[in-house]
Amino acid sequence: MRISFVENYKNLSDDQVIELYNNGNHDMLQVIIERYYPVIFYYAKKYCPEKCYEDAISSATLALYSALKDFDSSKASFKTFASLCIKRGVLGVLKSHNSQKNIPDELLSSIDDLDIIDSNSPEKIFFDREDYKALADTIKLELSALEYDVLQHYLAGEKYSDIAKKLEISEKSVENALSRIRKKLKR
């Protein structure tokens, strides 16, 4: 039935088919697709390996549909515009395929195999807070009062000069304190 439908419109030009489509006869999309399938297959076969051939055909068909919707007869012929859109659709699939081909198979895994931890679960939040408190207590025990104050201001993003003014010490003292802090925290 599809062949007879398309055959009914084979004598119409592309412009006539597009005009019918634009006037609400959306069955004309099938006429355009049948008419441009050889172009789609040509570009898919020319540019894409067998692995992404079906994706290329699908993408090119969608590109042809977009070409039909976006066509402006004042700029080019439909044949030229459609061919360009089809080629770009195929090349887009090829580009996507080429960007993924260097990933070793052992690094790829199914999303079903992944253990996704709910980072907002109450348990995780509680244990994260406990871990943070334990770390803060350990740091506080390791550092002197001055070093701890310097660290607090430094972590707040303050400059050495601002820290020195607030704590009423020299910038060199701030620098020395941070140096000692780094050594202690590395242990």
PDB file of N, CA and C in Angstrom, residues 94-157:
ATOM      1  N   LEU A  94      28.945   9.715  12.930  1.00  0.00           N
ATOM      2  CA  LEU A  94      30.327   9.268  12.783  1.00  0.00           C
ATOM      3  C   LEU A  94      31.224   9.930  13.820  1.00  0.00           C
ATOM      4  N   LYS A  95      31.042  11.215  14.027  1.00  0.00           N
ATOM      5  CA  LYS A  95      31.838  11.945  15.022  1.00  0.00           C
ATOM      6  C   LYS A  95      31.594  11.373  16.420  1.00  0.00           C
ATOM      7  N   SER A  96      30.353  11.134  16.739  1.00  0.00           N
ATOM      8  CA  SER A  96      30.007  10.560  18.041  1.00  0.00           C
ATOM      9  C   SER A  96      30.615   9.170  18.184  1.00  0.00           C
ATOM     10  N   HIS A  97      30.540   8.384  17.135  1.00  0.00           N
ATOM     11  CA  HIS A  97      31.099   7.027  17.152  1.00  0.00           C
ATOM     12  C   HIS A  97      32.617   7.070  17.335  1.00  0.00           C
ATOM     13  N   ASN A  98      33.281   7.968  16.637  1.00  0.00           N
ATOM     14  CA  ASN A  98      34.740   8.067  16.724  1.00  0.00           C
ATOM     15  C   ASN A  98      35.201   8.568  18.079  1.00  0.00           C
ATOM     16  N   SER A  99      34.415   9.404  18.719  1.00  0.00           N
ATOM     17  CA  SER A  99      34.821   9.917  20.020  1.00  0.00           C
ATOM     18  C   SER A  99      34.702   8.853  21.101  1.00  0.00           C
ATOM     19  N   GLN A 100      33.920   7.823  20.855  1.00  0.00           N
ATOM     20  CA  GLN A 100      33.719   6.781  21.849  1.00  0.00           C
ATOM     21  C   GLN A 100      34.551   5.536  21.591  1.00  0.00           C
ATOM     22  N   LYS A 101      35.161   5.422  20.441  1.00  0.00           N
ATOM     23  CA  LYS A 101      35.776   4.154  20.084  1.00  0.00           C
ATOM     24  C   LYS A 101      37.054   3.850  20.850  1.00  0.00           C
ATOM     25  N   ASN A 102      37.694   4.834  21.459  1.00  0.00           N
ATOM     26  CA  ASN A 102      38.940   4.597  22.159  1.00  0.00           C
ATOM     27  C   ASN A 102      38.761   4.211  23.616  1.00  0.00           C
ATOM     28  N   ILE A 103      37.547   4.057  24.079  1.00  0.00           N
ATOM     29  CA  ILE A 103      37.296   3.666  25.458  1.00  0.00           C
ATOM     30  C   ILE A 103      37.415   2.139  25.542  1.00  0.00           C
ATOM     31  N   PRO A 104      38.339   1.635  26.351  1.00  0.00           N
ATOM     32  CA  PRO A 104      38.474   0.173  26.468  1.00  0.00           C
ATOM     33  C   PRO A 104      37.194  -0.450  27.008  1.00  0.00           C
ATOM     34  N   ASP A 105      36.847  -1.612  26.482  1.00  0.00           N
ATOM     35  CA  ASP A 105      35.611  -2.281  26.889  1.00  0.00           C
ATOM     36  C   ASP A 105      35.566  -2.580  28.377  1.00  0.00           C
ATOM     37  N   GLU A 106      36.740  -2.833  28.993  1.00  0.00           N
ATOM     38  CA  GLU A 106      36.736  -3.159  30.418  1.00  0.00           C
ATOM     39  C   GLU A 106      36.358  -1.958  31.284  1.00  0.00           C
ATOM     40  N   LEU A 107      36.438  -0.740  30.709  1.00  0.00           N
ATOM     41  CA  LEU A 107      36.039   0.445  31.462  1.00  0.00           C
ATOM     42  C   LEU A 107      34.553   0.748  31.329  1.00  0.00           C
ATOM     43  N   LEU A 108      33.909   0.106  30.371  1.00  0.00           N
ATOM     44  CA  LEU A 108      32.482   0.312  30.165  1.00  0.00           C
ATOM     45  C   LEU A 108      31.704  -0.685  31.009  1.00  0.00           C
ATOM     46  N   SER A 109      30.668  -0.229  31.645  1.00  0.00           N
ATOM     47  CA  SER A 109      29.824  -1.130  32.417  1.00  0.00           C
ATOM     48  C   SER A 109      28.380  -0.684  32.296  1.00  0.00           C
ATOM     49  N   SER A 110      27.514  -1.621  32.510  1.00  0.00           N
ATOM     50  CA  SER A 110      26.093  -1.339  32.447  1.00  0.00           C
ATOM     51  C   SER A 110      25.693  -0.501  33.654  1.00  0.00           C
ATOM     52  N   ILE A 111      24.755   0.384  33.462  1.00  0.00           N
ATOM     53  CA  ILE A 111      24.288   1.202  34.577  1.00  0.00           C
ATOM     54  C   ILE A 111      23.623   0.337  35.640  1.00  0.00           C
ATOM     55  N   ASP A 112      23.110  -0.831  35.227  1.00  0.00           N
ATOM     56  CA  ASP A 112      22.489  -1.749  36.182  1.00  0.00           C
ATOM     57  C   ASP A 112      23.513  -2.344  37.144  1.00  0.00           C
ATOM     58  N   ASP A 113      24.800  -2.393  36.719  1.00  0.00           N
ATOM     59  CA  ASP A 113      25.851  -2.972  37.547  1.00  0.00           C
ATOM     60  C   ASP A 113      26.418  -1.994  38.564  1.00  0.00           C
ATOM     61  N   LEU A 114      26.059  -0.739  38.455  1.00  0.00           N
ATOM     62  CA  LEU A 114      26.637   0.267  39.329  1.00  0.00           C
ATOM     63  C   LEU A 114      25.916   0.322  40.674  1.00  0.00           C
ATOM     64  N   ASP A 115      26.685   0.475  41.731  1.00  0.00           N
ATOM     65  CA  ASP A 115      26.118   0.696  43.053  1.00  0.00           C
ATOM     66  C   ASP A 115      26.084   2.193  43.290  1.00  0.00           C
ATOM     67  N   ILE A 116      24.918   2.759  43.161  1.00  0.00           N
ATOM     68  CA  ILE A 116      24.778   4.198  43.337  1.00  0.00           C
ATOM     69  C   ILE A 116      24.346   4.450  44.768  1.00  0.00           C
ATOM     70  N   ILE A 117      25.164   5.201  45.474  1.00  0.00           N
ATOM     71  CA  ILE A 117      24.883   5.502  46.868  1.00  0.00           C
ATOM     72  C   ILE A 117      24.084   6.790  46.927  1.00  0.00           C
ATOM     73  N   ASP A 118      23.017   6.746  47.685  1.00  0.00           N
ATOM     74  CA  ASP A 118      22.203   7.943  47.870  1.00  0.00           C
ATOM     75  C   ASP A 118      22.959   8.889  48.792  1.00  0.00           C
ATOM     76  N   SER A 119      23.526   9.941  48.206  1.00  0.00           N
ATOM     77  CA  SER A 119      24.360  10.843  48.995  1.00  0.00           C
ATOM     78  C   SER A 119      23.541  11.730  49.928  1.00  0.00           C
ATOM     79  N   ASN A 120      22.241  11.699  49.780  1.00  0.00           N
ATOM     80  CA  ASN A 120      21.397  12.522  50.639  1.00  0.00           C
ATOM     81  C   ASN A 120      20.651  11.703  51.685  1.00  0.00           C
ATOM     82  N   SER A 121      21.043  10.449  51.839  1.00  0.00           N
ATOM     83  CA  SER A 121      20.354   9.632  52.834  1.00  0.00           C
ATOM     84  C   SER A 121      20.706  10.150  54.226  1.00  0.00           C
ATOM     85  N   PRO A 122      19.793  10.044  55.161  1.00  0.00           N
ATOM     86  CA  PRO A 122      20.054  10.529  56.519  1.00  0.00           C
ATOM     87  C   PRO A 122      21.266   9.847  57.164  1.00  0.00           C
ATOM     88  N   GLU A 123      21.448   8.559  56.862  1.00  0.00           N
ATOM     89  CA  GLU A 123      22.578   7.845  57.442  1.00  0.00           C
ATOM     90  C   GLU A 123      23.900   8.408  56.934  1.00  0.00           C
ATOM     91  N   LYS A 124      23.972   8.638  55.636  1.00  0.00           N
ATOM     92  CA  LYS A 124      25.209   9.156  55.039  1.00  0.00           C
ATOM     93  C   LYS A 124      25.512  10.547  55.587  1.00  0.00           C
ATOM     94  N   ILE A 125      24.504  11.381  55.688  1.00  0.00           N
ATOM     95  CA  ILE A 125      24.704  12.742  56.218  1.00  0.00           C
ATOM     96  C   ILE A 125      25.201  12.663  57.664  1.00  0.00           C
ATOM     97  N   PHE A 126      24.616  11.787  58.447  1.00  0.00           N
ATOM     98  CA  PHE A 126      25.014  11.639  59.845  1.00  0.00           C
ATOM     99  C   PHE A 126      26.474  11.193  59.949  1.00  0.00           C
ATOM    100  N   PHE A 127      26.819  10.150  59.188  1.00  0.00           N
ATOM    101  CA  PHE A 127      28.190   9.632  59.278  1.00  0.00           C
ATOM    102  C   PHE A 127      29.206  10.613  58.703  1.00  0.00           C
ATOM    103  N   ASP A 128      28.816  11.355  57.680  1.00  0.00           N
ATOM    104  CA  ASP A 128      29.719  12.382  57.147  1.00  0.00           C
ATOM    105  C   ASP A 128      29.989  13.456  58.196  1.00  0.00           C
ATOM    106  N   ARG A 129      28.952  13.846  58.913  1.00  0.00           N
ATOM    107  CA  ARG A 129      29.130  14.860  59.963  1.00  0.00           C
ATOM    108  C   ARG A 129      30.015  14.326  61.085  1.00  0.00           C
ATOM    109  N   GLU A 130      29.809  13.076  61.436  1.00  0.00           N
ATOM    110  CA  GLU A 130      30.629  12.458  62.484  1.00  0.00           C
ATOM    111  C   GLU A 130      32.094  12.389  62.047  1.00  0.00           C
ATOM    112  N   ASP A 131      32.314  12.000  60.792  1.00  0.00           N
ATOM    113  CA  ASP A 131      33.687  11.937  60.271  1.00  0.00           C
ATOM    114  C   ASP A 131      34.325  13.318  60.279  1.00  0.00           C
ATOM    115  N   TYR A 132      33.546  14.323  59.893  1.00  0.00           N
ATOM    116  CA  TYR A 132      34.066  15.691  59.869  1.00  0.00           C
ATOM    117  C   TYR A 132      34.440  16.147  61.283  1.00  0.00           C
ATOM    118  N   LYS A 133      33.558  15.857  62.242  1.00  0.00           N
ATOM    119  CA  LYS A 133      33.830  16.257  63.627  1.00  0.00           C
ATOM    120  C   LYS A 133      35.092  15.571  64.153  1.00  0.00           C
ATOM    121  N   ALA A 134      35.228  14.290  63.845  1.00  0.00           N
ATOM    122  CA  ALA A 134      36.408  13.548  64.298  1.00  0.00           C
ATOM    123  C   ALA A 134      37.679  14.129  63.678  1.00  0.00           C
ATOM    124  N   LEU A 135      37.632  14.460  62.407  1.00  0.00           N
ATOM    125  CA  LEU A 135      38.784  15.058  61.736  1.00  0.00           C
ATOM    126  C   LEU A 135      39.111  16.421  62.343  1.00  0.00           C
ATOM    127  N   ALA A 136      38.088  17.234  62.567  1.00  0.00           N
ATOM    128  CA  ALA A 136      38.303  18.564  63.151  1.00  0.00           C
ATOM    129  C   ALA A 136      38.908  18.449  64.552  1.00  0.00           C
ATOM    130  N   ASP A 137      38.436  17.482  65.339  1.00  0.00           N
ATOM    131  CA  ASP A 137      38.986  17.284  66.687  1.00  0.00           C
ATOM    132  C   ASP A 137      40.443  16.845  66.631  1.00  0.00           C
ATOM    133  N   THR A 138      40.760  15.954  65.701  1.00  0.00           N
ATOM    134  CA  THR A 138      42.136  15.478  65.552  1.00  0.00           C
ATOM    135  C   THR A 138      43.057  16.631  65.145  1.00  0.00           C
ATOM    136  N   ILE A 139      42.602  17.443  64.217  1.00  0.00           N
ATOM    137  CA  ILE A 139      43.399  18.590  63.777  1.00  0.00           C
ATOM    138  C   ILE A 139      43.607  19.553  64.941  1.00  0.00           C
ATOM    139  N   LYS A 140      42.569  19.789  65.695  1.00  0.00           N
ATOM    140  CA  LYS A 140      42.649  20.732  66.820  1.00  0.00           C
ATOM    141  C   LYS A 140      43.650  20.246  67.869  1.00  0.00           C
ATOM    142  N   LEU A 141      43.706  18.938  68.086  1.00  0.00           N
ATOM    143  CA  LEU A 141      44.648  18.378  69.056  1.00  0.00           C
ATOM    144  C   LEU A 141      46.100  18.480  68.569  1.00  0.00           C
ATOM    145  N   GLU A 142      46.285  18.359  67.255  1.00  0.00           N
ATOM    146  CA  GLU A 142      47.635  18.378  66.690  1.00  0.00           C
ATOM    147  C   GLU A 142      48.226  19.787  66.624  1.00  0.00           C
ATOM    148  N   LEU A 143      47.382  20.789  66.478  1.00  0.00           N
ATOM    149  CA  LEU A 143      47.865  22.152  66.263  1.00  0.00           C
ATOM    150  C   LEU A 143      47.861  22.969  67.553  1.00  0.00           C
ATOM    151  N   SER A 144      48.752  23.925  67.560  1.00  0.00           N
ATOM    152  CA  SER A 144      48.749  24.883  68.678  1.00  0.00           C
ATOM    153  C   SER A 144      47.562  25.827  68.494  1.00  0.00           C
ATOM    154  N   ALA A 145      47.260  26.618  69.504  1.00  0.00           N
ATOM    155  CA  ALA A 145      46.136  27.568  69.437  1.00  0.00           C
ATOM    156  C   ALA A 145      46.346  28.559  68.298  1.00  0.00           C
ATOM    157  N   LEU A 146      47.567  29.070  68.158  1.00  0.00           N
ATOM    158  CA  LEU A 146      47.870  30.023  67.082  1.00  0.00           C
ATOM    159  C   LEU A 146      47.716  29.357  65.715  1.00  0.00           C
ATOM    160  N   GLU A 147      48.262  28.156  65.571  1.00  0.00           N
ATOM    161  CA  GLU A 147      48.178  27.452  64.285  1.00  0.00           C
ATOM    162  C   GLU A 147      46.718  27.179  63.924  1.00  0.00           C
ATOM    163  N   TYR A 148      45.939  26.805  64.913  1.00  0.00           N
ATOM    164  CA  TYR A 148      44.528  26.527  64.662  1.00  0.00           C
ATOM    165  C   TYR A 148      43.787  27.792  64.203  1.00  0.00           C
ATOM    166  N   ASP A 149      44.063  28.913  64.856  1.00  0.00           N
ATOM    167  CA  ASP A 149      43.441  30.179  64.452  1.00  0.00           C
ATOM    168  C   ASP A 149      43.856  30.574  63.039  1.00  0.00           C
ATOM    169  N   VAL A 150      45.157  30.432  62.752  1.00  0.00           N
ATOM    170  CA  VAL A 150      45.657  30.756  61.406  1.00  0.00           C
ATOM    171  C   VAL A 150      44.964  29.873  60.372  1.00  0.00           C
ATOM    172  N   LEU A 151      44.846  28.584  60.676  1.00  0.00           N
ATOM    173  CA  LEU A 151      44.192  27.653  59.748  1.00  0.00           C
ATOM    174  C   LEU A 151      42.740  28.042  59.500  1.00  0.00           C
ATOM    175  N   GLN A 152      42.015  28.408  60.525  1.00  0.00           N
ATOM    176  CA  GLN A 152      40.618  28.800  60.368  1.00  0.00           C
ATOM    177  C   GLN A 152      40.479  29.994  59.419  1.00  0.00           C
ATOM    178  N   HIS A 153      41.323  30.994  59.608  1.00  0.00           N
ATOM    179  CA  HIS A 153      41.265  32.175  58.742  1.00  0.00           C
ATOM    180  C   HIS A 153      41.712  31.834  57.317  1.00  0.00           C
ATOM    181  N   TYR A 154      42.717  31.006  57.204  1.00  0.00           N
ATOM    182  CA  TYR A 154      43.234  30.615  55.889  1.00  0.00           C
ATOM    183  C   TYR A 154      42.170  29.838  55.106  1.00  0.00           C
ATOM    184  N   LEU A 155      41.495  28.918  55.778  1.00  0.00           N
ATOM    185  CA  LEU A 155      40.434  28.142  55.120  1.00  0.00           C
ATOM    186  C   LEU A 155      39.235  29.000  54.748  1.00  0.00           C
ATOM    187  N   ALA A 156      39.082  30.126  55.421  1.00  0.00           N
ATOM    188  CA  ALA A 156      38.001  31.059  55.089  1.00  0.00           C
ATOM    189  C   ALA A 156      38.360  31.893  53.863  1.00  0.00           C
ATOM    190  N   GLY A 157      39.593  31.706  53.350  1.00  0.00           N
ATOM    191  CA  GLY A 157      40.002  32.389  52.128  1.00  0.00           C
ATOM    192  C   GLY A 157      40.651  33.736  52.356  1.00  0.00           C
TER     193      GLY A 157
END
